[in-house]
Short mmCIF file of C-alpha atoms and ligand atoms in Angstrom, two decimals:
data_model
loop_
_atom_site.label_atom_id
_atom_site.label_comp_id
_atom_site.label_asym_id
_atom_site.label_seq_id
_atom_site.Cartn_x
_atom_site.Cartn_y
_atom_site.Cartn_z
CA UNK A 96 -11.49 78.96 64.55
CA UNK A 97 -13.06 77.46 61.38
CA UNK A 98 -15.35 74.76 62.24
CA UNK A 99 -14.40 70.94 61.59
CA UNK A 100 -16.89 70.96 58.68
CA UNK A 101 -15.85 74.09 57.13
CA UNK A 102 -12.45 72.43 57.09
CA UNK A 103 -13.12 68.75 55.65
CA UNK A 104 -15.05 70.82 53.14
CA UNK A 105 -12.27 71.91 51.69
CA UNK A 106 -8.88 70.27 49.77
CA UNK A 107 -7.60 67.63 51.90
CA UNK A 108 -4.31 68.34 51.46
CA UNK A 109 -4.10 71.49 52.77
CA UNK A 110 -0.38 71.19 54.26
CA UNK A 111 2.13 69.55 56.14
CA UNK A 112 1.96 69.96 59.32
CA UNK A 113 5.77 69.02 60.16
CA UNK A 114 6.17 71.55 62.79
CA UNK A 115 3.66 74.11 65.08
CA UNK A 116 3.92 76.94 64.49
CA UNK A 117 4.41 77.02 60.68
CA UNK A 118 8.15 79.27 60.11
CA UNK A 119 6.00 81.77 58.42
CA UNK A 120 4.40 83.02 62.29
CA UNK A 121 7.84 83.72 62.69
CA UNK A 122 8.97 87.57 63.29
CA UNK A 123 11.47 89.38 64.31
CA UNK A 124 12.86 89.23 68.34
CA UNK A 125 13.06 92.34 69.74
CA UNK A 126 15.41 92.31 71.75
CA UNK A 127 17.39 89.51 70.73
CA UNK A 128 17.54 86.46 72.99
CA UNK A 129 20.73 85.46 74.11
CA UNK A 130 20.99 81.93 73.44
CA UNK A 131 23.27 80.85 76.87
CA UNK A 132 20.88 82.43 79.43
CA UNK A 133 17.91 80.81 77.36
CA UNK A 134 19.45 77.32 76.52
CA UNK A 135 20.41 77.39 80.75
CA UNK A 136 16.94 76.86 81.82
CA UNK A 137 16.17 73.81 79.54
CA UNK A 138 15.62 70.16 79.96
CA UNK A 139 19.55 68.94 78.35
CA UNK A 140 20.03 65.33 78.35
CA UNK A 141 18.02 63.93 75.36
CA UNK A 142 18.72 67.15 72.55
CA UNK A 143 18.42 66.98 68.97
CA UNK A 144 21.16 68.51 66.70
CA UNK A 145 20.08 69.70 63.36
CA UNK A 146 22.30 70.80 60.45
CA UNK A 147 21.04 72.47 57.66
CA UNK A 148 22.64 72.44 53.93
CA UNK A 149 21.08 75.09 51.68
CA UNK A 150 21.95 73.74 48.72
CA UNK A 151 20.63 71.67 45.60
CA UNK A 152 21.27 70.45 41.95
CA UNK A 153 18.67 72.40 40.74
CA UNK A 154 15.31 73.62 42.57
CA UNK A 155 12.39 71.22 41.66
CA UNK A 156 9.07 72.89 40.68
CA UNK A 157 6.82 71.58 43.75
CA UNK A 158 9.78 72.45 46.31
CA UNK A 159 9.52 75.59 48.87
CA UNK A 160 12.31 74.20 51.17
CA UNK A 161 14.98 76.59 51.98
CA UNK A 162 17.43 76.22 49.05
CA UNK A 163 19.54 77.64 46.17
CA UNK A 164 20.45 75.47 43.60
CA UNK A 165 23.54 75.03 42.05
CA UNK A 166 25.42 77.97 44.55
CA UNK A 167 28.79 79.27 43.21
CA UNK A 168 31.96 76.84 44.62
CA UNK A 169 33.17 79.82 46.78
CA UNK A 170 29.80 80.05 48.37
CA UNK A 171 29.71 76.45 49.82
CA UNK A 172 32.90 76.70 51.40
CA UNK A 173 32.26 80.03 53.01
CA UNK A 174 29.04 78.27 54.23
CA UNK A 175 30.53 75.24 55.49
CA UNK A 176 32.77 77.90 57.11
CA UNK A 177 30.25 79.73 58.93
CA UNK A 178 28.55 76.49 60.07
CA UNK A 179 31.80 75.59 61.86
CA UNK A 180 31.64 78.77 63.23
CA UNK A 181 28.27 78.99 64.50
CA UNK A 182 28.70 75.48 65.96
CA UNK A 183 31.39 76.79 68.34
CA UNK A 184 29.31 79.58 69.15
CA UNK A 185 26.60 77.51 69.97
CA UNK A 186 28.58 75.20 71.95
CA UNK A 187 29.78 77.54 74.04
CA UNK A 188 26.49 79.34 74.69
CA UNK A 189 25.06 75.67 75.98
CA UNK A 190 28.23 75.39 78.28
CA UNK A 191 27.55 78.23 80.04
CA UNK A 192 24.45 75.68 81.30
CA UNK A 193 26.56 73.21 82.14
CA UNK A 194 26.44 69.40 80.83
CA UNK A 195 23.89 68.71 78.45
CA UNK A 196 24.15 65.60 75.68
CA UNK A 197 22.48 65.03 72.24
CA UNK A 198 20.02 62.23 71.92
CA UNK A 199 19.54 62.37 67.86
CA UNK A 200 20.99 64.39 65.25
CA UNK A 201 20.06 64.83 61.49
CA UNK A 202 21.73 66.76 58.57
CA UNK A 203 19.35 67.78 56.68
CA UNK A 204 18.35 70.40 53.40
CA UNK A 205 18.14 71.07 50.70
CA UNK A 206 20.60 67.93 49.65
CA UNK A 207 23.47 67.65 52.37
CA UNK A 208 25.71 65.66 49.70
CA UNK A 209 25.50 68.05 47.40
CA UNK A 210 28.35 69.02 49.27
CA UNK A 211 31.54 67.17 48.42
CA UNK A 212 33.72 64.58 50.77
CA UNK A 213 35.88 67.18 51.78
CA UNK A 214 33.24 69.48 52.99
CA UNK A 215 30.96 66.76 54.35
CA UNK A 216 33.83 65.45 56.07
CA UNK A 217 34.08 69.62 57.88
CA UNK A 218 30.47 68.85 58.67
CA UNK A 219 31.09 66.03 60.51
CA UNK A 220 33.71 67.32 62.18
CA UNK A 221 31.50 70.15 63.61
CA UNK A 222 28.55 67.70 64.26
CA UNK A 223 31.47 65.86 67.06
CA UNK A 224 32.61 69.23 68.11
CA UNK A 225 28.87 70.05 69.52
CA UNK A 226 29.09 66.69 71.74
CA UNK A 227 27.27 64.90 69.61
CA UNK A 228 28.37 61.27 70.88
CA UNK A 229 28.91 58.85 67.94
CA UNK A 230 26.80 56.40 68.48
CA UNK A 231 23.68 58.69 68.69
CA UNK A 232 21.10 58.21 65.71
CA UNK A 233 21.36 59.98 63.03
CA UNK A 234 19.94 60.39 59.54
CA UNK A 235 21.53 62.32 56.49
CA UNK A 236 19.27 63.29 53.09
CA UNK A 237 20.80 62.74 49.63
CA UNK A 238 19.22 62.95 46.45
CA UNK A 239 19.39 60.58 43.11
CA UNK A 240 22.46 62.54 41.51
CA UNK A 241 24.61 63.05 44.73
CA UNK A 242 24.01 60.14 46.24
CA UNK A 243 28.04 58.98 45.51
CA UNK A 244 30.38 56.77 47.07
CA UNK A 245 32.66 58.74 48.22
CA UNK A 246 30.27 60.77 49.71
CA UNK A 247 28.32 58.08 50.95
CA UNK A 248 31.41 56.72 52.89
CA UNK A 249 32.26 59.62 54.68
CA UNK A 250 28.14 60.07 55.97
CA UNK A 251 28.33 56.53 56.81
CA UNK A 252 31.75 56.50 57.98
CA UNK A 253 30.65 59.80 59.94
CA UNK A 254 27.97 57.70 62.12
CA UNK A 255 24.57 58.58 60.15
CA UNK A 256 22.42 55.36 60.94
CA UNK A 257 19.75 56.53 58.34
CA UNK A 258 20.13 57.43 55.25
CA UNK A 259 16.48 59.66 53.49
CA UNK A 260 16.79 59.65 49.44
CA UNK A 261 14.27 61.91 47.74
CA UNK A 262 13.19 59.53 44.42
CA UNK A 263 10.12 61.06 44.08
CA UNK A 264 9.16 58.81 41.02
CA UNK A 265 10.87 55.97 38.72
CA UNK A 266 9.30 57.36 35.61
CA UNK A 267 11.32 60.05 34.08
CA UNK A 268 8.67 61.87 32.48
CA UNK A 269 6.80 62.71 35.59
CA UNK A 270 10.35 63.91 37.45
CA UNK A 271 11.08 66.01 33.91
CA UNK A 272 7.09 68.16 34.51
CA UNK A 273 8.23 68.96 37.59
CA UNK A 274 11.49 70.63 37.07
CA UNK A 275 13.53 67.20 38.18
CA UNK A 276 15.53 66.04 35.53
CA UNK A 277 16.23 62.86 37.26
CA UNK A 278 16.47 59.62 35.25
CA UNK A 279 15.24 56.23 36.64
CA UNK A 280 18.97 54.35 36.10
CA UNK A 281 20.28 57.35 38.10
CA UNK A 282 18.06 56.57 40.96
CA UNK A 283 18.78 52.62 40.98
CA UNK A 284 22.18 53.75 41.16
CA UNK A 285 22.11 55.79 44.15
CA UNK A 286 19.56 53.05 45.96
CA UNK A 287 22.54 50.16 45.32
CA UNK A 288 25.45 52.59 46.34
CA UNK A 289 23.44 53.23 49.74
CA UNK A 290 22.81 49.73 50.48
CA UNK A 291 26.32 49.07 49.42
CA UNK A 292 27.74 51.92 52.14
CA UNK A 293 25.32 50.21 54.78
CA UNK A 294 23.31 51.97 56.77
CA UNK A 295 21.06 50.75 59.36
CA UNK A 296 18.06 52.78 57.47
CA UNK A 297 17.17 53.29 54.45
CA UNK A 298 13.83 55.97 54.11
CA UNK A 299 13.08 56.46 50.13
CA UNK A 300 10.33 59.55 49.71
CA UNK A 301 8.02 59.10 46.82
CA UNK A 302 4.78 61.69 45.70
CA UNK A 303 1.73 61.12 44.06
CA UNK A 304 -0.38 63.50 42.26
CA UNK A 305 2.08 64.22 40.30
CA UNK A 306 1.42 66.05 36.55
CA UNK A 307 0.78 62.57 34.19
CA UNK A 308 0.73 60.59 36.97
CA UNK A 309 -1.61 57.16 36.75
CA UNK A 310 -2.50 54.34 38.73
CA UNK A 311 -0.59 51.87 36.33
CA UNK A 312 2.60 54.53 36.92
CA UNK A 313 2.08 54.58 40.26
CA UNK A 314 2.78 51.34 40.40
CA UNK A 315 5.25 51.37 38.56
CA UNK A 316 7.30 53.73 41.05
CA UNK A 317 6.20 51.14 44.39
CA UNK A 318 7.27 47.89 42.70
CA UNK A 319 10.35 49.59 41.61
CA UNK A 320 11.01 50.93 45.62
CA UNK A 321 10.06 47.43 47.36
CA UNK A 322 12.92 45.81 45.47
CA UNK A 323 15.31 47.64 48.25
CA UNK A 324 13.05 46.80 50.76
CA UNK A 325 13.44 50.31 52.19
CA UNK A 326 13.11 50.16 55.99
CA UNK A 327 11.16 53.19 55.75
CA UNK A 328 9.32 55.46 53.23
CA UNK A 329 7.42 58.52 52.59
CA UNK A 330 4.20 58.80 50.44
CA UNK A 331 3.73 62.84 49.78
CA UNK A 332 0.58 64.48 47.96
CA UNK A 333 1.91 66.93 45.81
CA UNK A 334 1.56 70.13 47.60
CA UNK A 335 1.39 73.20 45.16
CA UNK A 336 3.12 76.34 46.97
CA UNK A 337 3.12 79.64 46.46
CA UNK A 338 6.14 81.10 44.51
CA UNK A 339 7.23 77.50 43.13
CA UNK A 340 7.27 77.17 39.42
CA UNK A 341 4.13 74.44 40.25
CA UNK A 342 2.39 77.54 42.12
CA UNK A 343 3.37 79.95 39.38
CA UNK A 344 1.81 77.69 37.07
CA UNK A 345 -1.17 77.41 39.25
CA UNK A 346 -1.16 73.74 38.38
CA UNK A 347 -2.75 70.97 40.66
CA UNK A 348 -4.42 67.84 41.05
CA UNK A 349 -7.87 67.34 41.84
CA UNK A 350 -8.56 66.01 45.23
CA UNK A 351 -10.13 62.96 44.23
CA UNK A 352 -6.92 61.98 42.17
CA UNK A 353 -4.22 62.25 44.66
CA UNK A 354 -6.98 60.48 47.48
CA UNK A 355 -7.43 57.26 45.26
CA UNK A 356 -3.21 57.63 44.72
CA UNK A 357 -3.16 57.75 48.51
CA UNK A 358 -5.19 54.76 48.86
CA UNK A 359 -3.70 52.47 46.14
CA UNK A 360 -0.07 53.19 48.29
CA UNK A 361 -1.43 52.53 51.24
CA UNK A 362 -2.75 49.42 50.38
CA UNK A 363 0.61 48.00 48.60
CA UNK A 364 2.86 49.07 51.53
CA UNK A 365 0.23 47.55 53.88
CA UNK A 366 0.20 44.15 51.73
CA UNK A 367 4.23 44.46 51.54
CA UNK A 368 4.46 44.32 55.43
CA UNK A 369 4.95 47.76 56.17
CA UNK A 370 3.14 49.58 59.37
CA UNK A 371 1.30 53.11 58.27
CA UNK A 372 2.69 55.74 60.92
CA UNK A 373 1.31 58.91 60.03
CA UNK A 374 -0.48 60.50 56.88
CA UNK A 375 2.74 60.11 55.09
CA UNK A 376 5.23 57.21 56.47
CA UNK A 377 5.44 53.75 56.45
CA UNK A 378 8.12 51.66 57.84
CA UNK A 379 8.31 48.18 57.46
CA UNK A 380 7.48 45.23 59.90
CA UNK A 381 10.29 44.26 62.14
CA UNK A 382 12.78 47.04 61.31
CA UNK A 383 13.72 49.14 63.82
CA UNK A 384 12.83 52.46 63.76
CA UNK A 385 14.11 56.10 64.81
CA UNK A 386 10.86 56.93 65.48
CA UNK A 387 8.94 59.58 64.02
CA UNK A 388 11.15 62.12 62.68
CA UNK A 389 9.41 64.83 64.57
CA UNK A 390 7.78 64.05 68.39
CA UNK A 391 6.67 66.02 71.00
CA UNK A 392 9.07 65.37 73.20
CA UNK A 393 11.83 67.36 70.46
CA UNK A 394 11.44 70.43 72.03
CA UNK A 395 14.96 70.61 72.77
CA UNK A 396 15.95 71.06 69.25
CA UNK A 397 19.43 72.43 68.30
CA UNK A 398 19.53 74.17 64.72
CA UNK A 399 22.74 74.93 63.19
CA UNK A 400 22.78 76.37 59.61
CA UNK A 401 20.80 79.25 57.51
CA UNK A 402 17.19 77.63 57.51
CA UNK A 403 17.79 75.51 60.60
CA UNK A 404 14.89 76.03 63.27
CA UNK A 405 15.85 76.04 67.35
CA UNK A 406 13.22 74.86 69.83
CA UNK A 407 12.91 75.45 73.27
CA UNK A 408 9.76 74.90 75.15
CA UNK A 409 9.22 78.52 74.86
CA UNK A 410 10.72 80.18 72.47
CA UNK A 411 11.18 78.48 68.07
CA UNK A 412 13.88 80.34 66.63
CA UNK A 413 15.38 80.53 62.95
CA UNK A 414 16.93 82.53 60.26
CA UNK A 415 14.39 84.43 57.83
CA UNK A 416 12.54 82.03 55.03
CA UNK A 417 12.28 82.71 51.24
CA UNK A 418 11.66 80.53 48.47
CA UNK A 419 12.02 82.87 45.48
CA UNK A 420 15.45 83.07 44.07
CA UNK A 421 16.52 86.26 45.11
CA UNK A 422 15.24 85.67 48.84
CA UNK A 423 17.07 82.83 49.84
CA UNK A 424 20.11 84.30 48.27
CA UNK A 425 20.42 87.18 50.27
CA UNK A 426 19.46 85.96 53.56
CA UNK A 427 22.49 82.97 52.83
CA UNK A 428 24.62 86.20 52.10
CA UNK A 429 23.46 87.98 55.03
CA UNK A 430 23.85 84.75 57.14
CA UNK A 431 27.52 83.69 56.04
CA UNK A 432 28.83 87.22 56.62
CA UNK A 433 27.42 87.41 60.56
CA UNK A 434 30.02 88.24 63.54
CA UNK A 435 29.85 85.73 66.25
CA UNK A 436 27.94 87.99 68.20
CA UNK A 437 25.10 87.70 66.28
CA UNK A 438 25.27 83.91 65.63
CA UNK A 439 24.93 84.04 69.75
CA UNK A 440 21.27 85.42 69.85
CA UNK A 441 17.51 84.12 68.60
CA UNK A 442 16.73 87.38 66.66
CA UNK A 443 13.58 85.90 64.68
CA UNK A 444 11.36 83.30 65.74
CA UNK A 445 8.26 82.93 67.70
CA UNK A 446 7.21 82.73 71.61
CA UNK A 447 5.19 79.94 72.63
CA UNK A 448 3.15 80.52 75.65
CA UNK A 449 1.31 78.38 77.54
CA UNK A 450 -1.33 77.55 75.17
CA UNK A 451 0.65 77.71 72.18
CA UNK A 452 2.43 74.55 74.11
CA UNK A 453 -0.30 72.74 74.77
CA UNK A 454 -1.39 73.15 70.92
CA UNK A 455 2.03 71.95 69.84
CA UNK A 456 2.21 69.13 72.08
CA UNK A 457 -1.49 67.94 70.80
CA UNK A 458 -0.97 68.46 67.19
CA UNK A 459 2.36 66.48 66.56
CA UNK A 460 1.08 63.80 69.17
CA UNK A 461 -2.01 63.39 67.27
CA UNK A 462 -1.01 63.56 63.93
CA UNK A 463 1.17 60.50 64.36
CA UNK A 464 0.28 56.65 64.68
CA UNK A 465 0.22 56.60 68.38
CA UNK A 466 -1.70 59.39 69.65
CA UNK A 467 -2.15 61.63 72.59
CA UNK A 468 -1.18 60.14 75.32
CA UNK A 469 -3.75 61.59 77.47
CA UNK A 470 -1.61 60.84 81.16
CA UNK A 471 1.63 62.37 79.53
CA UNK A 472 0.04 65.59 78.18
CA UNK A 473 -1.37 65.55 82.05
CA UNK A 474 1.75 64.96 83.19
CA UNK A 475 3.27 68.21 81.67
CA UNK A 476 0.46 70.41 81.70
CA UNK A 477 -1.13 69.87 84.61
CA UNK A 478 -4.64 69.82 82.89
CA UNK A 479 -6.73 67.80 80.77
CA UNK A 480 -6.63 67.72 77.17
CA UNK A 481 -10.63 67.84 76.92
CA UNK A 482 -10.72 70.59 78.76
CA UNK A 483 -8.08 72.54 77.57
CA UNK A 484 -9.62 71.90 73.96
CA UNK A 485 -13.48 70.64 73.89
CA UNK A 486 -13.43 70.89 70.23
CA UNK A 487 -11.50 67.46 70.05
CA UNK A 488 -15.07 66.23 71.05
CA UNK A 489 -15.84 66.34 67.05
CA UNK A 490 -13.25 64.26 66.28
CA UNK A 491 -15.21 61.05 67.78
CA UNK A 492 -18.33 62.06 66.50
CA UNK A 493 -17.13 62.45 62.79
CA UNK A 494 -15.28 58.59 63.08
CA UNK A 495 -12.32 60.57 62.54
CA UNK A 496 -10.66 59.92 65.88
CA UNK A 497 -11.38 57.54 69.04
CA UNK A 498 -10.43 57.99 72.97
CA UNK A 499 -10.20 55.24 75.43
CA UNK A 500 -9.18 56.23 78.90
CA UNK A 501 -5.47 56.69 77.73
CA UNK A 502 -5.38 57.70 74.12
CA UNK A 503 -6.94 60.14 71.87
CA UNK A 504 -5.65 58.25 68.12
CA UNK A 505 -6.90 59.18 64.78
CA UNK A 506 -8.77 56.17 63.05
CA UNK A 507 -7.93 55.30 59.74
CA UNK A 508 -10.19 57.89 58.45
CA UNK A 509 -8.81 60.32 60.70
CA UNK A 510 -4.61 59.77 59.38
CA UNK A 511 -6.26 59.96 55.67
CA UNK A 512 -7.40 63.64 56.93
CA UNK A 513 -4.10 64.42 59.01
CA UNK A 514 -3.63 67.55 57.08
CA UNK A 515 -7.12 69.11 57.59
CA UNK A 516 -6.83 68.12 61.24
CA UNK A 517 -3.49 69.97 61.58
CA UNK A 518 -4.54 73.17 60.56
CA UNK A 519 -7.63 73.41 62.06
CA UNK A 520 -6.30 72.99 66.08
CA UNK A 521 -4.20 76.37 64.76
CA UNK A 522 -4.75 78.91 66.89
CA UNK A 523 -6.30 82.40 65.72
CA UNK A 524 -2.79 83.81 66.55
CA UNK A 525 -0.68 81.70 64.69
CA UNK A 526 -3.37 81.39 61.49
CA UNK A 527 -3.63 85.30 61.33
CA UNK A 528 0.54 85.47 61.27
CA UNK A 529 0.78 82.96 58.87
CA UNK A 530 -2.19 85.24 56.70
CA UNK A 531 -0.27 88.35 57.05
CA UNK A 532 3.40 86.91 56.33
CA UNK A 533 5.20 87.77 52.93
CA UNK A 534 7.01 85.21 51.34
CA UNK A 535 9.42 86.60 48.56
C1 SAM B 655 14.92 67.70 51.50
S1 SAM B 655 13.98 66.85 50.28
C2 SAM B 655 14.74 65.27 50.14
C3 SAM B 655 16.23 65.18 49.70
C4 SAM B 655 16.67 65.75 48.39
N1 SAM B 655 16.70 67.18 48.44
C5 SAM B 655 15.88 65.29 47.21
O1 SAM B 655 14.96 66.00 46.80
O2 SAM B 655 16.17 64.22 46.68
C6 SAM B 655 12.50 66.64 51.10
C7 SAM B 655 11.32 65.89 50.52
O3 SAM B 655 10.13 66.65 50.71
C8 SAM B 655 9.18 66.27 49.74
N2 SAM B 655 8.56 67.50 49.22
C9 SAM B 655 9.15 68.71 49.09
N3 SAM B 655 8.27 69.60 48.59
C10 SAM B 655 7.10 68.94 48.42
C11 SAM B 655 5.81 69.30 47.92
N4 SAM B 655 5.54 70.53 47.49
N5 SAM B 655 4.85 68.35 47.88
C12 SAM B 655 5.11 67.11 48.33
N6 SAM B 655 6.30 66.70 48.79
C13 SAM B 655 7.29 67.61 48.83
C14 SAM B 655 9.89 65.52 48.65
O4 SAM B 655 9.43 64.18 48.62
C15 SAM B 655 11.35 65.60 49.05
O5 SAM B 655 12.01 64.38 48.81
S1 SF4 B 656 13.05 68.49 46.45
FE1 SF4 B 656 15.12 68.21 47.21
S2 SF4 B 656 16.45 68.53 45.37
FE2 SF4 B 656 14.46 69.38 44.89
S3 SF4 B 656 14.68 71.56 45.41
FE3 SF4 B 656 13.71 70.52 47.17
S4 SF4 B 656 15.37 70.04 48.52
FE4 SF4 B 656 16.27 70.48 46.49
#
């Protein structure tokens, strides 16, 4: 393990820890897991559907999500296709269980309304076919240029509660140097027409560090996002990836930059009335909240889609990951063509034993505004978290974290350094995967 020192020595955006393990310790499952027998001996009653949608405008230069832009007409319909196909599959493999009920769902991408009405509409057909109850929360993503009525009407009209728009910034020139050609009148429109269709949320997700990004322009973008009073929103440091055209350029903000961005955002959301929950969200005061969009307690995670993970408490499942054009491509084509068969194992993921659980558990708990919740982790593991990981000791003695009898919570300092924290309570395993994986 590198030491805590080692670690803040270094960039302090190092990544996003939205998940544990990272998809790239993923590997092949051999043999394949059936996913009845494996779904059978899970906690049911609170799961969380997932829906992936592969597809995009265009593929912006700091983005490694799982995506091809602008996919031939054909394509999307086949896909939408094999989603409703995989869905029954799926369905039926959590039968053989017996009752089980979703607590959440989310659609998510990629840009879900990049799909039309029509094919939305299939999507929320499939989402009610699962047993997803309407009623439950849900959020949908949309972007600037597909954020359209009609679409809009049928997510809405569908039972998404939350609506996530990717803005990214109000000043055109920064969206243009990093492959988004997204103009600022585009993005007012899409902000009115989802406040027109009415959802309960509405999460905006802005970046800083962007190339030609200033203080004054920073500004510029928050003033422009409080006038919708978003209930919730997303400050991102620029992370430069490997195989994006940002990581191809080899392009990236210094550190010191993107920390003074951080702080200027911080402070107007905090003066606006919003509530910092992690590194990266805010909501605001008073509105009610899904919660965090990932918490520990998501282990029972249904995927549906190419790119979609699976969790069980044991076993994180997925198709394969690319980000380079001709990747994702062929594992879409790969994906839309299998037999039902093979849409009814886990043949690539990654086993979590028993400390890989306990790391999981600790590292989204922490990362987020409340904390470990030192009786709960007790609760499920039978064991302390001190014991089970002394090195949370340095934590306290660096200011970066404090523990009372109930919770270990990052301080202030501690959220500002959420993504050094992350990585380093990796274990050896699941850093020396993530070394050895190729992305293509
Ligand atoms: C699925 S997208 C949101 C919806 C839609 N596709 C769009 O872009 O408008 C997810 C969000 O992740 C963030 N994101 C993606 N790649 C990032 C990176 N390299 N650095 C920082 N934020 C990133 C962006 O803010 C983006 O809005
Ligand atoms: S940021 Fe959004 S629109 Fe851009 S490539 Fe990524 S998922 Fe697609």
């Amino acid at each position: 393990m590198t030491s805590l020192a080692t670690a803040l020595a270094g960039t302090r955006y190092q990544s996003y820890v939205y998940a544990y393990p990272h998809k790239t310790a993923y590997r092949r499952l051999t043999p394949a897991v059936p996913l009845g027998p494996l779904w059978a001996g899970e906690r049911r009653d609170a799961l969380f559907l997932y829906i992936h949608v592969p597809f995009c405008e265009q593929r912006c230069g700091f983005c490694n999500l799982f995506t091809r832009p602008v996919p031939p007409e054909q394509l999307v319909d086949a896909y939408v296709a094999t989603l409703a196909r995989q869905a029954g599959v799926v369905r039926r493999a959590l039968d053989e269980g017996g009752a089980f009920a979703f607590a959440r769902a989310a659609i998510g991408g990629g840009t879900p309304t990049y799909l039309d009405a029509r094919q939305l509409a299939r999507v929320f057909e499939l989402v009610a076919a699962m047993g997803a109850a309407r009623g439950v929360p849900m959020s949908v993503e949309t972007s600037p240029e597909t954020a359209l009525p009609d679409r809009l009407a049928v997510v809405v009209g569908g039972g998404a509660d939350r609506i996530s728009i990717g803005v990214q910034s109000f000043v055109d020139d920064e969206c243009r140097a990093v492959n988004r050609p997204q103009r600022a009148a585009e993005v007012h429109r899409a902000l009115r027409a989802i406040r027109d269709a009415g959802p309960a949320t509405l999460n905006v997700d802005l970046m800083y560090g962007l190339p030609g990004q200033t203080a004054a322009s920073w500004q510029t973008t928050l003033l422009s996002v409080l006038e919708y009073r978003p209930e919730e929103l997303y400050l991102y440091p620029l992370y430069v990836r490997p195989l994006t055209t940002l990581g191809k350029k080899a392009s990236s903000t210094a550190d010191r930059v993107q920390i003074a961005l951080y702080e200027q955002g911080r402070a107007m959301l905090l003066a606006a009335g919003y509530h910092q929950v992690s590194l990266r969200m805010f909501r605001r005061g008073g509105a009610a909240g899904t919660g965090p969009v990932y918490c520990c307690q998501d282990d029972g995670m249904i995927g549906i889609g190419c790119g979609a993970r699976s969790y069980t408490r044991g076993l994180h499942y997925s198709s394969e990951w690319a980000v380079g054009a001709r990747g994702v491509r062929d594992i879409i084509d790969r994906w839309i063509e299998r037999t039902d068969d093979e849409l009814a194992v886990a043949d690539y993921g990654f086993v979590l034993d028993a400390d890989e659980q306990r790391r999981r558990w600790l590292i989204l708990s922490l990362l987020s505004d409340a904390g470990l919740d030192l009786a709960a982790y007790r609760a499920r593991f039978g064991s302390d978290s001190g014991d089970d990981f002394p090195v949370l000791a340095e934590l306290a003695s660096r200011d970066l974290a404090t523990c009372d009898e109930h919770t270990l919570a990052l301080t202030e300092l501690g959220l500002a350094h959420a993504d050094v924290i992350g990585p380093w309570l990796y274990s050896d395993t699941v850093r020396a995967r993530m070394a050895e994986f190729e992305l293509t």
